[in-house]
Short mmCIF file of C-alpha atoms in Angstrom, two decimals:
data_model
loop_
_atom_site.label_atom_id
_atom_site.label_comp_id
_atom_site.label_asym_id
_atom_site.label_seq_id
_atom_site.Cartn_x
_atom_site.Cartn_y
_atom_site.Cartn_z
CA MET A 1 -18.12 -27.31 40.31
CA ARG A 2 -18.06 -29.99 37.76
CA SER A 3 -17.80 -33.61 37.83
CA ARG A 4 -14.21 -35.52 37.06
CA THR A 5 -16.25 -38.50 36.85
CA PRO A 6 -18.42 -39.03 34.07
CA ASP A 7 -22.42 -40.27 35.28
CA ARG A 8 -22.69 -44.15 34.69
CA LEU A 9 -25.61 -43.99 32.89
CA CYS A 10 -25.21 -40.91 30.78
CA ALA A 11 -21.80 -42.08 29.34
CA GLU A 12 -23.49 -45.69 28.52
CA ALA A 13 -25.91 -44.00 25.94
CA VAL A 14 -23.54 -44.05 23.32
CA GLU A 15 -26.08 -45.79 20.92
CA LEU A 16 -28.22 -42.62 21.68
CA ALA A 17 -25.81 -40.46 20.73
CA ARG A 18 -24.75 -42.20 17.88
CA ALA A 19 -28.66 -42.15 16.71
CA ALA A 20 -28.38 -38.21 17.65
CA ALA A 21 -25.28 -37.94 15.60
CA GLU A 22 -26.08 -39.26 12.54
CA ASP A 23 -29.55 -37.52 11.91
CA ALA A 24 -27.74 -33.74 12.35
CA ALA A 25 -25.01 -35.27 9.83
CA LEU A 26 -25.06 -36.62 6.14
CA PRO A 27 -25.04 -40.31 5.98
CA GLY A 28 -22.13 -42.49 6.51
CA MET A 29 -20.22 -39.49 8.02
CA VAL A 30 -20.19 -40.54 11.98
CA GLY A 31 -17.22 -42.70 12.43
CA ASP A 32 -16.21 -44.41 15.46
CA HIS A 33 -17.28 -42.97 18.99
CA VAL A 34 -13.85 -41.22 20.34
CA GLU A 35 -14.18 -40.44 24.27
CA VAL A 36 -16.81 -39.65 26.30
CA ALA A 37 -16.15 -36.93 29.12
CA ALA A 38 -18.15 -35.15 32.22
CA ASP A 39 -19.35 -31.46 31.38
CA GLY A 40 -21.05 -31.07 34.86
CA ASP A 41 -23.23 -33.47 37.48
CA ARG A 42 -25.44 -36.00 34.82
CA VAL A 43 -24.24 -33.77 31.88
CA VAL A 44 -22.48 -35.98 29.33
CA THR A 45 -20.76 -34.94 25.99
CA HIS A 46 -19.57 -38.17 23.30
CA TYR A 47 -17.59 -37.40 20.95
CA PHE A 48 -17.91 -39.34 16.86
CA ALA A 49 -15.30 -39.12 14.31
CA CYS A 50 -15.78 -37.13 11.18
CA LEU A 51 -15.89 -38.59 8.16
CA ASP A 52 -16.55 -35.61 5.70
CA PRO A 53 -13.49 -34.95 3.64
CA GLY A 54 -14.36 -31.68 4.07
CA TYR A 55 -13.93 -31.60 7.84
CA ARG A 56 -10.86 -33.59 8.72
CA GLY A 57 -9.92 -33.75 12.52
CA TRP A 58 -13.65 -32.45 13.07
CA ARG A 59 -15.47 -34.60 15.76
CA TRP A 60 -19.25 -34.66 16.13
CA ALA A 61 -20.16 -33.47 19.91
CA VAL A 62 -23.38 -35.02 21.06
CA THR A 63 -23.95 -33.86 24.91
CA VAL A 64 -26.53 -35.73 26.95
CA THR A 65 -28.25 -35.35 30.32
CA ARG A 66 -30.78 -37.05 33.10
CA ALA A 67 -32.66 -35.61 35.66
CA SER A 68 -32.06 -36.08 39.69
CA ARG A 69 -33.00 -39.55 40.45
CA ALA A 70 -33.82 -40.33 36.82
CA LYS A 71 -33.10 -43.17 34.52
CA ASN A 72 -33.92 -41.69 31.85
CA VAL A 73 -31.08 -40.13 29.63
CA THR A 74 -32.63 -37.28 27.32
CA LEU A 75 -30.39 -35.51 24.30
CA ASP A 76 -29.16 -31.95 25.02
CA GLU A 77 -27.41 -30.72 22.09
CA THR A 78 -25.38 -31.85 18.86
CA VAL A 79 -22.64 -30.11 17.12
CA LEU A 80 -19.44 -30.07 15.22
CA LEU A 81 -16.64 -28.84 17.23
CA PRO A 82 -12.43 -29.00 15.24
CA GLY A 83 -10.31 -31.64 17.19
CA ALA A 84 -6.48 -31.08 18.11
CA ASP A 85 -5.76 -31.92 14.49
CA ALA A 86 -8.94 -30.33 12.40
CA LEU A 87 -8.15 -28.05 9.19
CA LEU A 88 -9.13 -24.67 9.88
CA ALA A 89 -9.80 -21.83 8.60
CA PRO A 90 -7.01 -18.70 8.85
CA GLU A 91 -7.67 -16.76 11.99
CA TRP A 92 -9.34 -13.78 10.87
CA VAL A 93 -7.77 -10.20 10.44
CA PRO A 94 -9.35 -6.83 10.61
CA TRP A 95 -9.01 -5.10 7.42
CA SER A 96 -6.89 -2.38 8.66
CA GLU A 97 -4.25 -5.38 9.24
CA ARG A 98 -5.17 -7.04 5.95
CA LEU A 99 -4.73 -3.74 3.60
CA ARG A 100 -1.65 -3.72 1.07
CA PRO A 101 0.13 -0.97 -0.79
CA GLY A 102 -1.49 -1.04 -4.00
CA ASP A 103 -4.79 -2.73 -2.60
CA MET A 104 -7.37 0.34 -3.23
CA GLY A 105 -8.94 0.69 -6.24
CA PRO A 106 -11.04 3.89 -8.16
CA GLY A 107 -13.63 4.69 -5.61
CA ASP A 108 -12.08 3.04 -2.55
CA LEU A 109 -12.50 4.74 0.70
CA LEU A 110 -9.59 4.23 3.62
CA PRO A 111 -10.19 5.76 6.39
CA THR A 112 -7.88 6.87 9.25
CA GLU A 113 -8.26 6.46 13.18
CA ALA A 114 -8.54 9.37 15.06
CA ASP A 115 -5.46 8.14 16.96
CA ASP A 116 -3.57 6.89 14.24
CA LEU A 117 0.25 7.05 15.20
CA ARG A 118 1.76 8.26 11.76
CA LEU A 119 -0.55 11.85 12.19
CA GLU A 120 -0.43 15.01 14.42
CA PRO A 121 -3.06 17.75 14.70
CA GLY A 122 -1.87 20.45 12.14
CA TRP A 123 -2.95 23.33 13.83
CA THR A 124 -4.79 23.67 17.26
CA GLY A 125 -6.80 26.19 18.80
CA GLU A 126 -8.82 27.42 16.28
CA ASP A 127 -9.77 31.05 16.67
CA ALA A 128 -8.40 31.02 20.40
CA PRO A 129 -5.23 33.21 20.23
CA PRO A 130 -2.16 32.49 22.37
CA PRO A 131 -2.96 33.63 26.53
CA ASN A 132 0.05 35.66 25.99
CA SER A 133 -0.94 37.36 22.76
CA ALA A 134 -2.28 41.53 22.61
CA LEU A 135 -5.51 40.14 21.54
CA ALA A 136 -6.09 37.51 24.00
CA GLU A 137 -6.00 40.79 26.58
CA GLU A 138 -8.14 42.62 24.94
CA MET A 139 -10.52 40.09 24.50
CA ASP A 140 -10.63 39.64 28.48
CA ARG A 141 -10.59 43.20 29.04
CA LEU A 142 -13.40 43.32 26.78
CA GLY A 143 -15.35 40.91 28.66
CA GLU A 144 -14.66 42.21 32.31
CA ALA A 145 -16.01 45.50 31.25
CA GLU A 146 -19.51 46.14 33.11
CA ASP A 147 -20.60 48.81 30.21
CA ALA A 148 -19.71 45.64 27.32
CA ASP A 149 -22.40 46.74 24.58
CA VAL A 150 -25.30 44.03 23.97
CA THR A 151 -26.50 43.60 20.35
CA VAL A 152 -30.51 42.79 20.59
CA GLY A 153 -31.43 40.11 18.57
CA SER A 154 -30.89 36.49 17.79
CA PRO A 155 -27.03 35.34 17.47
CA ALA A 156 -28.18 33.98 14.03
CA ALA A 157 -29.42 37.61 12.61
CA GLN A 158 -25.98 39.10 13.88
CA ALA A 159 -22.91 40.03 11.73
CA ALA A 160 -20.42 37.43 12.06
CA PRO A 161 -16.98 38.71 12.37
CA PRO A 162 -14.38 39.01 9.41
CA ALA A 163 -12.65 35.82 8.83
CA ARG A 164 -9.60 37.70 7.93
CA GLY A 165 -7.03 38.34 10.56
CA SER A 166 -8.44 34.59 12.43
CA ILE A 167 -5.93 32.06 13.39
CA ALA A 168 -7.91 30.05 10.65
CA ALA A 169 -7.83 32.44 8.12
CA VAL A 170 -4.27 32.95 8.52
CA ALA A 171 -3.79 29.28 8.72
CA GLU A 172 -5.95 28.85 5.45
CA GLU A 173 -3.47 31.96 4.04
CA LEU A 174 -0.29 29.92 4.97
CA GLY A 175 -1.21 26.78 3.36
CA MET A 176 -1.13 25.44 7.02
CA ARG A 177 -4.86 24.47 7.13
CA ARG A 178 -4.55 20.86 7.25
CA ALA A 179 -6.74 19.05 10.31
CA ARG A 180 -3.57 16.40 10.60
CA VAL A 181 0.06 15.95 9.23
CA LEU A 182 2.59 13.42 9.54
CA SER A 183 4.08 13.05 12.90
CA ARG A 184 7.82 11.73 13.11
CA TYR A 185 6.64 7.89 13.18
CA GLY A 186 4.89 9.03 10.18
CA LEU A 187 7.66 9.99 8.57
CA TYR A 188 10.21 7.76 10.32
CA THR A 189 8.31 4.91 8.24
CA SER A 190 7.54 6.68 5.48
CA ALA A 191 11.35 6.80 4.92
CA ASP A 192 11.99 3.17 6.01
CA ARG A 193 9.48 2.28 2.97
CA TRP A 194 10.53 4.60 0.40
CA ASP A 195 14.53 3.77 0.76
CA GLU A 196 13.95 -0.31 1.02
CA SER A 197 11.90 0.13 -2.10
CA HIS A 198 14.05 2.80 -4.07
CA GLY A 199 17.15 2.83 -1.57
CA ALA A 200 21.16 2.32 -1.84
CA LYS A 201 20.45 -1.53 -0.62
CA THR A 202 18.38 -2.44 -3.67
CA PRO A 203 20.23 -4.46 -7.16
CA MET A 204 19.66 -1.20 -8.87
CA ALA A 205 21.61 0.96 -6.79
CA GLN A 206 24.64 -1.37 -6.42
CA ALA A 207 24.96 -2.14 -10.38
CA ALA A 208 24.37 1.89 -10.93
CA PRO A 209 27.27 3.94 -11.98
CA ALA A 210 26.54 7.29 -9.98
CA SER A 211 24.00 8.01 -7.39
CA CYS A 212 20.74 10.25 -8.24
CA VAL A 213 22.04 13.07 -5.85
CA SER A 214 23.83 13.82 -8.77
CA CYS A 215 21.69 12.99 -11.32
CA GLY A 216 19.98 15.94 -13.78
CA PHE A 217 16.96 14.03 -13.75
CA LEU A 218 15.94 14.23 -10.07
CA VAL A 219 13.16 16.96 -9.06
CA ARG A 220 13.91 17.80 -5.24
CA ILE A 221 11.35 17.74 -2.77
CA GLY A 222 10.56 20.44 0.48
CA GLY A 223 10.08 19.66 3.98
CA SER A 224 12.69 17.56 5.77
CA LEU A 225 12.09 14.81 3.93
CA GLY A 226 13.67 16.26 1.05
CA GLN A 227 17.42 15.73 2.84
CA ALA A 228 17.23 12.47 1.97
CA PHE A 229 14.62 11.81 -0.77
CA GLY A 230 13.41 13.29 -4.15
CA VAL A 231 11.66 12.51 -7.48
CA CYS A 232 12.73 11.01 -10.42
CA ALA A 233 11.58 12.24 -13.66
CA ASN A 234 13.29 10.28 -16.24
CA GLU A 235 10.74 8.73 -17.93
CA PHE A 236 13.26 5.45 -19.55
CA GLY A 237 14.16 4.90 -16.06
CA PRO A 238 13.05 2.22 -13.71
CA ALA A 239 11.62 4.78 -11.03
CA ASP A 240 10.47 7.08 -13.08
CA GLY A 241 7.57 9.24 -10.86
CA HIS A 242 9.04 7.41 -7.80
CA VAL A 243 10.21 8.85 -4.84
CA VAL A 244 13.86 7.77 -4.30
CA SER A 245 16.70 8.17 -2.04
CA LEU A 246 19.55 10.10 -3.15
CA SER A 247 21.82 6.91 -2.58
CA TYR A 248 19.77 5.24 -5.00
CA GLY A 249 20.65 5.15 -8.75
CA CYS A 250 20.37 3.35 -12.31
CA GLY A 251 21.81 2.84 -15.60
CA GLY A 252 19.69 6.29 -16.62
CA HIS A 253 21.68 8.80 -14.72
CA SER A 254 22.25 11.74 -16.55
CA GLU A 255 25.75 11.87 -16.68
CA ALA A 256 26.71 7.82 -16.55
CA ALA A 257 27.02 8.14 -20.16
CA VAL A 258 27.02 11.06 -22.68
CA MET A 259 25.98 10.07 -26.10
CA PRO A 260 29.18 9.86 -28.23
CA LYS A 261 28.72 12.71 -31.43
CA PRO A 262 28.65 11.17 -34.91
CA PRO A 263 31.39 11.33 -36.46
CA ARG A 264 32.46 13.36 -39.13
CA PRO A 265 33.36 12.02 -42.73
CA SER A 266 36.79 12.81 -44.27
CA GLU A 267 36.81 14.59 -47.48
CA PRO A 268 36.24 12.34 -50.43
CA VAL A 269 39.38 11.29 -52.83
CA ILE A 270 37.77 11.23 -55.71
CA ASP A 271 35.11 14.14 -55.83
CA GLU A 272 32.14 12.24 -57.79
CA THR A 273 29.63 14.94 -57.40
CA ARG A 274 31.80 17.55 -59.56
CA VAL A 275 31.32 17.41 -63.72
CA ASP A 276 35.03 17.79 -65.44
CA PRO A 277 34.36 19.59 -69.00
CA LEU A 278 35.94 17.71 -71.63
CA PRO A 279 36.51 19.80 -75.26
CA LEU A 280 35.03 18.28 -77.90
CA ARG A 281 37.77 19.73 -80.32
CA PRO A 282 41.24 19.50 -79.78
CA SER A 283 43.08 22.51 -79.09
CA SER A 284 46.18 23.83 -81.92
CA ALA A 285 48.86 22.13 -79.70
CA GLY A 286 47.34 18.89 -80.18
CA SER A 287 48.98 16.28 -83.18
CA VAL A 288 46.17 16.28 -84.63
CA PRO A 289 46.25 19.15 -88.13
CA VAL A 290 43.56 22.01 -87.97
CA GLU A 291 41.68 23.18 -90.78
CA ALA A 292 41.66 26.65 -92.34
CA ASP A 293 38.03 27.32 -91.90
CA GLY A 294 38.68 26.11 -87.83
CA VAL A 295 36.66 22.83 -88.43
CA GLY A 296 38.92 20.72 -87.10
CA ALA A 297 39.43 17.24 -88.93
CA GLU A 298 38.48 13.68 -88.06
CA LEU A 299 40.65 12.19 -84.80
CA GLY A 300 43.43 10.57 -86.10
CA HIS A 301 46.70 8.59 -85.04
CA SER A 302 49.37 10.83 -84.89
#
């Protein structure tokens, strides 16, 4: 048990403790004596204020001690410790909790834990057939047969069974050969994240003339998420290439504003594109007489 009362000789060794603190700190960085605390029998720690601007609120802790029935106090250790109002660095957070969307760059690898709640096994069993299948009964029958043929030689030299027909081959053919797929929790968190960024509650969707469910630029996606989400394919829209909720919308809706046809110009009153022929000689019905040779005289007044 530690003693609550500091040892008298150790508590009086303030100058010894100050000299040790000044020897460890920079010149002029040791302040007033703050307090003394008992750490055990004949073990006392002296606290001095730290005047370093970079360690505001910190204190120099100098521990002194003496042997039993000895009057000589000796130095134990000197260390800089934070006080109640010390300026401390933020608490360390693991990288997996500090990571935010968009932090990954080219060449970065993001490992996933084996027990990640967002994932679940895609297919199990490897090549082991279900217990109630016909293949399982056949394998049990061959395994229990006493006259089963034994192939002589190393297992590595034996021919491998054909992969076609195995569970792994069927899973590969059906596109299901993934070690893990999204769990229900992973689907829910993805849907919440997408709905928050491109959902009905966003300011863009609130001001949109219509929702994405009726937009021609919406590309449907498969799976259970396809019932509520799609991909925007409008290159001029704010969500081009993003997963959007069917209740999301923007001003680029395909049917929100149809481009009007250009107006057809009316027929011109005066057609300036045609040429009216004008005769150089007057007709016989005119007021100017015609000469006998057919050549008209000079035009004059009637």
